[in-house]
mmCIF file of C-alpha atoms in Angstrom:
data_model
loop_
_atom_site.group_PDB
_atom_site.id
_atom_site.type_symbol
_atom_site.label_atom_id
_atom_site.label_comp_id
_atom_site.label_asym_id
_atom_site.label_seq_id
_atom_site.Cartn_x
_atom_site.Cartn_y
_atom_site.Cartn_z
ATOM 1 C CA MET M 20 116.184 117.962 287.527
ATOM 2 C CA ASP M 21 113.703 120.451 288.989
ATOM 3 C CA LEU M 22 110.732 118.087 289.386
ATOM 4 C CA SER M 23 110.210 118.425 293.154
ATOM 5 C CA ARG M 24 110.345 122.226 293.048
ATOM 6 C CA ALA M 25 107.943 122.336 290.066
ATOM 7 C CA ILE M 26 105.426 120.055 291.795
ATOM 8 C CA TRP M 27 105.664 122.027 295.049
ATOM 9 C CA ASN M 28 105.121 125.352 293.257
ATOM 10 C CA LEU M 29 102.140 123.864 291.453
ATOM 11 C CA LYS M 30 100.679 122.670 294.771
ATOM 12 C CA GLU M 31 101.166 126.107 296.364
ATOM 13 C CA ARG M 32 99.345 127.857 293.503
ATOM 14 C CA ILE M 33 96.437 125.405 293.801
ATOM 15 C CA ASP M 34 96.293 125.796 297.602
ATOM 16 C CA ASN M 35 96.472 129.603 297.333
ATOM 17 C CA LYS M 36 93.845 129.586 294.554
ATOM 18 C CA THR M 37 96.204 131.465 292.242
ATOM 19 C CA TYR M 38 96.469 128.601 289.723
ATOM 20 C CA ARG M 39 95.269 129.686 286.272
ATOM 21 C CA ILE M 40 95.156 128.101 282.832
ATOM 22 C CA HIS M 41 96.161 130.095 279.774
ATOM 23 C CA ASP M 42 98.050 129.990 276.469
ATOM 24 C CA TYR M 43 96.659 127.021 274.582
ATOM 25 C CA ASN M 44 98.851 125.646 271.820
ATOM 26 C CA VAL M 45 96.591 125.243 268.778
ATOM 27 C CA PHE M 46 97.469 122.897 265.910
ATOM 28 C CA THR M 47 95.676 120.808 263.270
ATOM 29 C CA ILE M 48 95.691 117.039 262.759
ATOM 30 C CA PHE M 49 94.443 115.245 259.652
ATOM 31 C CA GLU M 50 93.958 111.666 260.934
ATOM 32 C CA PRO M 51 91.352 110.230 261.075
ATOM 33 C CA LYS M 52 89.979 113.529 259.743
ATOM 34 C CA LYS M 53 90.892 117.203 259.869
ATOM 35 C CA ARG M 54 90.553 118.532 263.413
ATOM 36 C CA GLU M 55 91.855 121.492 265.372
ATOM 37 C CA ILE M 56 93.486 120.462 268.672
ATOM 38 C CA GLN M 57 94.007 122.796 271.629
ATOM 39 C CA ALA M 58 96.754 121.604 273.998
ATOM 40 C CA LEU M 59 98.263 122.946 277.214
ATOM 41 C CA LYS M 60 101.834 122.871 278.458
ATOM 42 C CA TYR M 61 103.006 119.954 280.581
ATOM 43 C CA SER M 62 102.371 121.390 284.058
ATOM 44 C CA HIS M 63 98.682 121.950 283.284
ATOM 45 C CA ARG M 64 98.372 118.401 281.937
ATOM 46 C CA VAL M 65 99.760 117.117 285.255
ATOM 47 C CA VAL M 66 96.958 118.927 287.126
ATOM 48 C CA MET M 67 94.267 117.582 284.787
ATOM 49 C CA HIS M 68 95.666 114.063 284.964
ATOM 50 C CA CYS M 69 95.456 114.232 288.746
ATOM 51 C CA LEU M 70 91.943 115.722 288.719
ATOM 52 C CA CYS M 71 90.583 113.132 286.267
ATOM 53 C CA ASP M 72 92.212 110.022 287.727
ATOM 54 C CA ASN M 73 91.804 110.820 291.421
ATOM 55 C CA TYR M 74 88.415 112.521 291.459
ATOM 56 C CA LEU M 75 86.330 112.896 288.305
ATOM 57 C CA MET M 76 86.447 109.278 287.120
ATOM 58 C CA SER M 77 85.810 107.918 290.617
ATOM 59 C CA VAL M 78 82.719 110.138 290.866
ATOM 60 C CA LEU M 79 81.444 109.519 287.340
ATOM 61 C CA GLU M 80 82.360 105.906 286.578
ATOM 62 C CA ASN M 81 79.344 104.334 288.294
ATOM 63 C CA ARG M 82 77.015 106.864 286.673
ATOM 64 C CA PHE M 83 77.944 105.915 283.111
ATOM 65 C CA ILE M 84 76.013 103.198 281.327
ATOM 66 C CA TYR M 85 78.103 100.150 280.412
ATOM 67 C CA GLU M 86 78.031 100.924 276.672
ATOM 68 C CA ASN M 87 79.368 104.483 277.092
ATOM 69 C CA ALA M 88 82.910 103.929 275.826
ATOM 70 C CA ALA M 89 86.029 106.044 275.058
ATOM 71 C CA CYS M 90 88.517 107.230 277.666
ATOM 72 C CA ARG M 91 87.433 104.578 280.178
ATOM 73 C CA LYS M 92 89.692 101.813 281.408
ATOM 74 C CA GLY M 93 89.241 98.759 279.198
ATOM 75 C CA LYS M 94 86.714 100.559 277.000
ATOM 76 C CA GLY M 95 88.496 101.865 273.945
ATOM 77 C CA THR M 96 87.667 101.416 270.263
ATOM 78 C CA HIS M 97 88.208 97.643 270.318
ATOM 79 C CA PHE M 98 85.736 97.286 273.189
ATOM 80 C CA SER M 99 83.105 99.160 271.176
ATOM 81 C CA LEU M 100 83.800 97.144 268.031
ATOM 82 C CA LYS M 101 83.421 93.868 269.931
ATOM 83 C CA ARG M 102 80.294 95.166 271.656
ATOM 84 C CA LEU M 103 78.569 96.013 268.373
ATOM 85 C CA THR M 104 79.590 92.639 266.923
ATOM 86 C CA LYS M 105 78.030 90.929 269.951
ATOM 87 C CA PHE M 106 74.835 92.962 269.528
ATOM 88 C CA PHE M 107 74.499 91.892 265.882
ATOM 89 C CA HIS M 108 74.880 88.219 266.845
ATOM 90 C CA GLU M 109 72.336 88.502 269.664
ATOM 91 C CA TYR M 110 69.893 90.439 267.483
ATOM 92 C CA TYR M 111 70.103 87.774 264.762
ATOM 93 C CA ARG M 112 69.368 84.975 267.242
ATOM 94 C CA GLU M 113 66.258 86.824 268.444
ATOM 95 C CA ASN M 114 64.958 88.467 265.257
ATOM 96 C CA GLY M 115 66.800 87.135 262.223
ATOM 97 C CA CYS M 116 68.395 89.481 259.719
ATOM 98 C CA GLU M 117 65.404 91.820 259.280
ATOM 99 C CA GLY M 118 65.453 95.014 261.313
ATOM 100 C CA TRP M 119 66.535 98.645 261.494
ATOM 101 C CA ILE M 120 69.512 100.711 262.606
ATOM 102 C CA LEU M 121 69.488 104.255 263.940
ATOM 103 C CA LYS M 122 72.911 105.840 263.382
ATOM 104 C CA ALA M 123 73.390 109.214 265.055
ATOM 105 C CA ASP M 124 76.103 111.630 266.003
ATOM 106 C CA ILE M 125 76.358 115.234 267.144
ATOM 107 C CA ARG M 126 77.195 118.107 264.829
ATOM 108 C CA LYS M 127 80.576 119.593 265.880
ATOM 109 C CA TYR M 128 80.322 118.000 269.308
ATOM 110 C CA PHE M 129 83.277 119.404 271.261
ATOM 111 C CA PRO M 130 82.935 122.973 269.900
ATOM 112 C CA SER M 131 79.174 122.911 270.664
ATOM 113 C CA ILE M 132 79.204 121.861 274.334
ATOM 114 C CA ASN M 133 77.547 124.640 276.326
ATOM 115 C CA HIS M 134 79.467 125.774 279.427
ATOM 116 C CA GLU M 135 76.433 126.580 281.578
ATOM 117 C CA VAL M 136 74.683 123.315 280.744
ATOM 118 C CA LEU M 137 77.867 121.361 281.481
ATOM 119 C CA LEU M 138 78.482 123.187 284.785
ATOM 120 C CA SER M 139 74.867 122.653 285.808
ATOM 121 C CA LYS M 140 75.220 118.902 285.234
ATOM 122 C CA LEU M 141 78.537 118.733 287.106
ATOM 123 C CA ARG M 142 77.291 120.712 290.127
ATOM 124 C CA LYS M 143 74.825 117.907 290.815
ATOM 125 C CA ILE M 144 77.624 115.419 291.425
ATOM 126 C CA VAL M 145 80.726 117.451 292.388
ATOM 127 C CA LEU M 146 80.159 118.405 296.023
ATOM 128 C CA ASP M 147 83.651 119.700 296.851
ATOM 129 C CA GLU M 148 83.587 123.503 296.360
ATOM 130 C CA ASP M 149 87.334 123.805 295.703
ATOM 131 C CA ILE M 150 87.234 121.138 293.009
ATOM 132 C CA MET M 151 84.118 122.658 291.480
ATOM 133 C CA SER M 152 85.864 126.038 291.408
ATOM 134 C CA MET M 153 88.815 124.489 289.555
ATOM 135 C CA ILE M 154 86.496 122.719 287.106
ATOM 136 C CA GLN M 155 84.729 126.007 286.420
ATOM 137 C CA MET M 156 88.081 127.684 285.763
ATOM 138 C CA ILE M 157 89.139 124.876 283.388
ATOM 139 C CA ILE M 158 85.870 125.008 281.433
ATOM 140 C CA GLY M 159 86.039 128.794 281.179
ATOM 141 C CA SER M 160 89.669 128.776 280.001
ATOM 142 C CA TRP M 161 88.700 128.269 276.346
ATOM 143 C CA ASN M 162 85.748 129.209 274.130
ATOM 144 C CA ARG M 163 84.946 128.408 270.521
ATOM 145 C CA GLU M 164 82.204 130.988 270.866
ATOM 146 C CA GLU M 165 81.141 132.861 274.002
ATOM 147 C CA GLY M 166 80.185 130.267 276.615
ATOM 148 C CA LYS M 167 80.523 127.364 274.179
ATOM 149 C CA GLY M 168 83.134 124.736 273.335
ATOM 150 C CA ILE M 169 85.721 122.670 275.209
ATOM 151 C CA PRO M 170 89.309 122.077 274.010
ATOM 152 C CA MET M 171 89.906 118.690 272.409
ATOM 153 C CA GLY M 172 93.429 118.343 273.825
ATOM 154 C CA ASN M 173 92.439 118.383 277.518
ATOM 155 C CA GLN M 174 91.964 115.121 279.401
ATOM 156 C CA THR M 175 89.139 116.789 281.332
ATOM 157 C CA SER M 176 87.351 117.507 278.044
ATOM 158 C CA GLN M 177 87.227 113.793 277.233
ATOM 159 C CA ILE M 178 85.568 113.111 280.607
ATOM 160 C CA PHE M 179 83.155 116.037 280.248
ATOM 161 C CA ALA M 180 82.187 114.846 276.746
ATOM 162 C CA LEU M 181 81.467 111.353 278.082
ATOM 163 C CA TYR M 182 79.148 112.736 280.755
ATOM 164 C CA TYR M 183 77.455 115.472 278.716
ATOM 165 C CA LEU M 184 75.348 112.969 276.744
ATOM 166 C CA ASP M 185 74.457 110.846 279.776
ATOM 167 C CA SER M 186 70.838 112.041 279.653
ATOM 168 C CA ILE M 187 70.544 110.713 276.083
ATOM 169 C CA ASP M 188 72.012 107.378 277.234
ATOM 170 C CA ARG M 189 69.398 107.236 280.010
ATOM 171 C CA LEU M 190 66.624 108.119 277.592
ATOM 172 C CA ILE M 191 67.594 105.295 275.232
ATOM 173 C CA LYS M 192 68.322 102.626 277.851
ATOM 174 C CA GLU M 193 65.810 103.448 280.598
ATOM 175 C CA LYS M 194 62.812 105.079 278.906
ATOM 176 C CA PHE M 195 62.858 103.181 275.604
ATOM 177 C CA ARG M 196 64.667 100.049 276.831
ATOM 178 C CA ILE M 197 66.795 99.747 273.707
ATOM 179 C CA LYS M 198 68.862 96.628 274.335
ATOM 180 C CA TYR M 199 71.239 96.989 271.404
ATOM 181 C CA TYR M 200 72.793 100.424 271.844
ATOM 182 C CA THR M 201 76.406 101.543 271.928
ATOM 183 C CA ARG M 202 78.059 104.972 272.085
ATOM 184 C CA TYR M 203 81.658 105.992 271.484
ATOM 185 C CA MET M 204 81.881 109.665 272.509
ATOM 186 C CA ASP M 205 79.124 111.167 270.277
ATOM 187 C CA ASP M 206 78.919 108.295 267.780
ATOM 188 C CA MET M 207 75.726 106.294 268.513
ATOM 189 C CA VAL M 208 74.271 103.086 267.040
ATOM 190 C CA LEU M 209 70.847 101.631 267.958
ATOM 191 C CA ILE M 210 69.413 98.372 266.576
ATOM 192 C CA HIS M 211 65.702 97.484 266.788
ATOM 193 C CA LYS M 212 63.170 95.420 264.867
ATOM 194 C CA ASP M 213 60.584 98.234 264.657
ATOM 195 C CA LYS M 214 61.321 101.263 262.464
ATOM 196 C CA ALA M 215 58.445 103.289 263.931
ATOM 197 C CA TYR M 216 59.825 102.711 267.422
ATOM 198 C CA LEU M 217 63.249 104.028 266.384
ATOM 199 C CA GLN M 218 61.565 107.049 264.796
ATOM 200 C CA GLU M 219 59.927 107.796 268.154
ATOM 201 C CA VAL M 220 63.295 107.394 269.897
ATOM 202 C CA LEU M 221 64.864 109.792 267.412
ATOM 203 C CA ARG M 222 62.192 112.431 268.092
ATOM 204 C CA TYR M 223 62.959 112.291 271.813
ATOM 205 C CA MET M 224 66.686 112.387 271.099
ATOM 206 C CA ARG M 225 66.250 115.592 269.091
ATOM 207 C CA THR M 226 64.278 117.143 271.948
ATOM 208 C CA GLU M 227 66.960 116.173 274.453
ATOM 209 C CA CYS M 228 69.656 117.590 272.179
ATOM 210 C CA THR M 229 67.772 120.898 272.158
ATOM 211 C CA GLU M 230 67.849 120.875 275.977
ATOM 212 C CA LEU M 231 71.604 120.291 275.805
ATOM 213 C CA LYS M 232 71.944 123.045 273.162
ATOM 214 C CA LEU M 233 73.263 120.551 270.604
ATOM 215 C CA GLU M 234 72.222 119.463 267.125
ATOM 216 C CA LEU M 235 72.209 115.984 265.640
ATOM 217 C CA ASN M 236 74.341 115.681 262.518
ATOM 218 C CA GLU M 237 72.436 115.884 259.236
ATOM 219 C CA LYS M 238 73.700 112.353 258.448
ATOM 220 C CA THR M 239 71.679 110.940 261.354
ATOM 221 C CA GLN M 240 69.218 108.446 259.858
ATOM 222 C CA ILE M 241 67.327 105.165 260.183
ATOM 223 C CA PHE M 242 67.999 102.455 257.602
ATOM 224 C CA PRO M 243 67.574 98.669 257.142
ATOM 225 C CA ILE M 244 70.037 96.476 259.005
ATOM 226 C CA LYS M 245 70.905 94.740 255.717
ATOM 227 C CA ASN M 246 72.564 97.984 254.529
ATOM 228 C CA GLY M 247 75.263 97.659 257.177
ATOM 229 C CA VAL M 248 76.536 100.492 259.351
ATOM 230 C CA GLU M 249 79.778 102.451 259.634
ATOM 231 C CA TYR M 250 81.211 102.641 263.133
ATOM 232 C CA LEU M 251 84.677 103.711 264.284
ATOM 233 C CA GLY M 252 86.257 103.365 260.859
ATOM 234 C CA TRP M 253 84.678 99.977 260.053
ATOM 235 C CA ARG M 254 81.616 98.927 258.102
ATOM 236 C CA PHE M 255 79.550 96.186 259.779
ATOM 237 C CA TYR M 256 77.378 93.790 257.760
ATOM 238 C CA LEU M 257 74.949 91.136 259.018
ATOM 239 C CA THR M 258 74.609 88.293 256.506
ATOM 240 C CA GLN M 259 71.579 86.084 255.871
ATOM 241 C CA ASN M 260 73.140 83.242 257.889
ATOM 242 C CA GLY M 261 73.928 85.477 260.880
ATOM 243 C CA LYS M 262 77.615 86.087 260.244
ATOM 244 C CA VAL M 263 78.942 89.554 261.094
ATOM 245 C CA ILE M 264 81.444 90.857 258.550
ATOM 246 C CA LYS M 265 83.622 93.875 259.340
ATOM 247 C CA LYS M 266 85.279 95.737 256.489
ATOM 248 C CA ILE M 267 87.527 98.748 256.895
ATOM 249 C CA ARG M 268 86.244 101.943 255.259
ATOM 250 C CA LYS M 269 87.392 102.619 251.685
ATOM 251 C CA GLN M 270 89.048 105.915 252.687
ATOM 252 C CA ASN M 271 91.072 104.093 255.332
ATOM 253 C CA LYS M 272 92.077 101.367 252.877
ATOM 254 C CA VAL M 273 93.504 104.002 250.542
ATOM 255 C CA LYS M 274 95.498 105.547 253.408
ATOM 256 C CA ILE M 275 96.854 102.161 254.513
ATOM 257 C CA LYS M 276 97.894 101.264 250.939
ATOM 258 C CA ARG M 277 99.705 104.576 250.518
ATOM 259 C CA ARG M 278 101.458 104.212 253.859
ATOM 260 C CA MET M 279 102.639 100.659 253.148
ATOM 261 C CA ILE M 280 103.826 101.551 249.624
ATOM 262 C CA GLY M 281 105.642 104.555 251.089
ATOM 263 C CA LEU M 282 107.314 102.324 253.663
ATOM 264 C CA ALA M 283 108.461 99.881 250.987
ATOM 265 C CA LYS M 284 109.889 102.730 248.901
ATOM 266 C CA SER M 285 111.659 104.319 251.874
ATOM 267 C CA TYR M 286 113.209 100.956 252.785
ATOM 268 C CA SER M 287 114.377 100.257 249.242
ATOM 269 C CA GLU M 288 116.035 103.701 249.146
ATOM 270 C CA GLY M 289 117.769 103.069 252.478
ATOM 271 C CA ARG M 290 116.005 105.862 254.366
ATOM 272 C CA ILE M 291 114.568 103.516 257.018
ATOM 273 C CA THR M 292 115.537 100.141 258.472
ATOM 274 C CA MET M 293 113.686 96.833 258.306
ATOM 275 C CA LYS M 294 112.948 97.277 262.028
ATOM 276 C CA ASP M 295 111.054 100.495 261.219
ATOM 277 C CA VAL M 296 109.076 98.629 258.548
ATOM 278 C CA GLN M 297 108.271 95.755 260.888
ATOM 279 C CA ASN M 298 107.040 98.078 263.645
ATOM 280 C CA SER M 299 104.664 99.888 261.307
ATOM 281 C CA VAL M 300 103.506 96.631 259.686
ATOM 282 C CA ALA M 301 102.803 95.047 263.094
ATOM 283 C CA SER M 302 100.636 98.015 264.087
ATOM 284 C CA THR M 303 98.656 97.935 260.826
ATOM 285 C CA ARG M 304 98.189 94.155 260.891
ATOM 286 C CA GLY M 305 97.044 94.305 264.504
ATOM 287 C CA HIS M 306 94.356 96.809 263.515
ATOM 288 C CA LEU M 307 93.198 94.822 260.467
ATOM 289 C CA LYS M 308 92.886 91.608 262.495
ATOM 290 C CA HIS M 309 89.812 93.100 264.166
ATOM 291 C CA GLY M 310 87.971 92.758 260.865
ATOM 292 C CA ASP M 311 87.721 90.527 257.804
ATOM 293 C CA GLU M 312 90.538 91.939 255.687
ATOM 294 C CA TRP M 313 92.879 88.988 255.006
ATOM 295 C CA HIS M 314 92.668 89.412 251.224
ATOM 296 C CA PHE M 315 93.189 93.176 251.465
ATOM 297 C CA TRP M 316 96.372 92.675 253.513
ATOM 298 C CA LYS M 317 97.579 89.878 251.236
ATOM 299 C CA GLY M 318 97.173 92.224 248.248
ATOM 300 C CA ILE M 319 99.291 94.891 249.939
ATOM 301 C CA CYS M 320 102.023 92.367 250.713
ATOM 302 C CA ASP M 321 102.050 91.119 247.108
ATOM 303 C CA ARG M 322 102.287 94.662 245.764
ATOM 304 C CA THR M 323 105.067 95.766 248.092
ATOM 305 C CA LYS M 324 106.916 92.408 247.909
ATOM 306 C CA TYR M 325 106.728 92.184 251.696
ATOM 307 C CA GLU M 326 106.781 88.603 252.974
ATOM 308 C CA PHE M 327 103.283 87.600 254.087
ATOM 309 C CA ARG M 328 103.012 85.696 257.346
#
C-alpha cells in the first residue's frame, strides 16, 4: 500500500547520504550444517539487490574465471556438479584413472574475510566514489571481530566472497595452468596427474591465503583420484573404465530417509495432504537424479509404501 512512498524515502536517504544499515536479525540454521545467519530488514535488501544486480555483477562478471560458481546466473550447484563430472571424463581420456586430487577450502570463510583487504581489492575496480562509499558502509556494518567478517545473509556478501578469492583462482589457472579446477564459493577441487606439482600449487595457495589473511581448512589435502572426492554434498568416484559415479553423502542419506519417513507418518495420521507429500517427494527426487541413487530411492519408497515411478 505504501510502496511508492517507501521507495522514494529510500532514494532520498541515499541521495542525501543519510542511508545507514543497522540492526541485523541473527538466527541459526542447521541445514546443510549449523551456521549463524545475519539478515537485514526488507528495505535494506532492496538496496543490496539493486546494488548487486545493476552495478557489482556487471563490473565483476567478466573478471571471474568460468569455474568460479555460486550466486552467478546459470552457475549454481548443478553447474558445478556437471563441471566436475566433465573434468573427470576429460581427465580419464587424457591420463586414465591414475592421478591426484587437491581438495581445499577456507577455515570459517565468511567470518574471516578481512575488511581492509576486501576494500583494497574493490577500490581497484569500483571507480564511482558514491558507490564505493556505500560499499564501505555495508562492509563496516557488521564485524565478527574488529575489521573482520561479512554477514552471510547479505546478497552483497555472496558477491564479495566470490571476488575475494579471485587471486587464488588466477594463481591456479594462470600461473600453474591447472586445467581441471572448480570452485564453489570457498570449496575448491583440483585434479592433476603429478602429486608433486599439486604440492607446489598448495604451497603457493597457502602463501596467497596469508596475504588475504585467511587460513586453509585443516582438512585440505592431496589424495589419489581413486579415493574419490566429496563436493557439494556428493561423493565423486572415477572407475577403472572411466565411468563417473556420484553418490550422496551418508549424512545426507540419513536426513533424506528421516524426512521421507516423517512425511509418510504425517500423511497416515492426516496431518498433511498427498499434495504436500508429492511436492516434497518431487524436490527430493529431482536432487537425487543428479547422481547414481536409484536403488537408494527405491529402498525409501519400499519402506514408506510410496508408489515408485
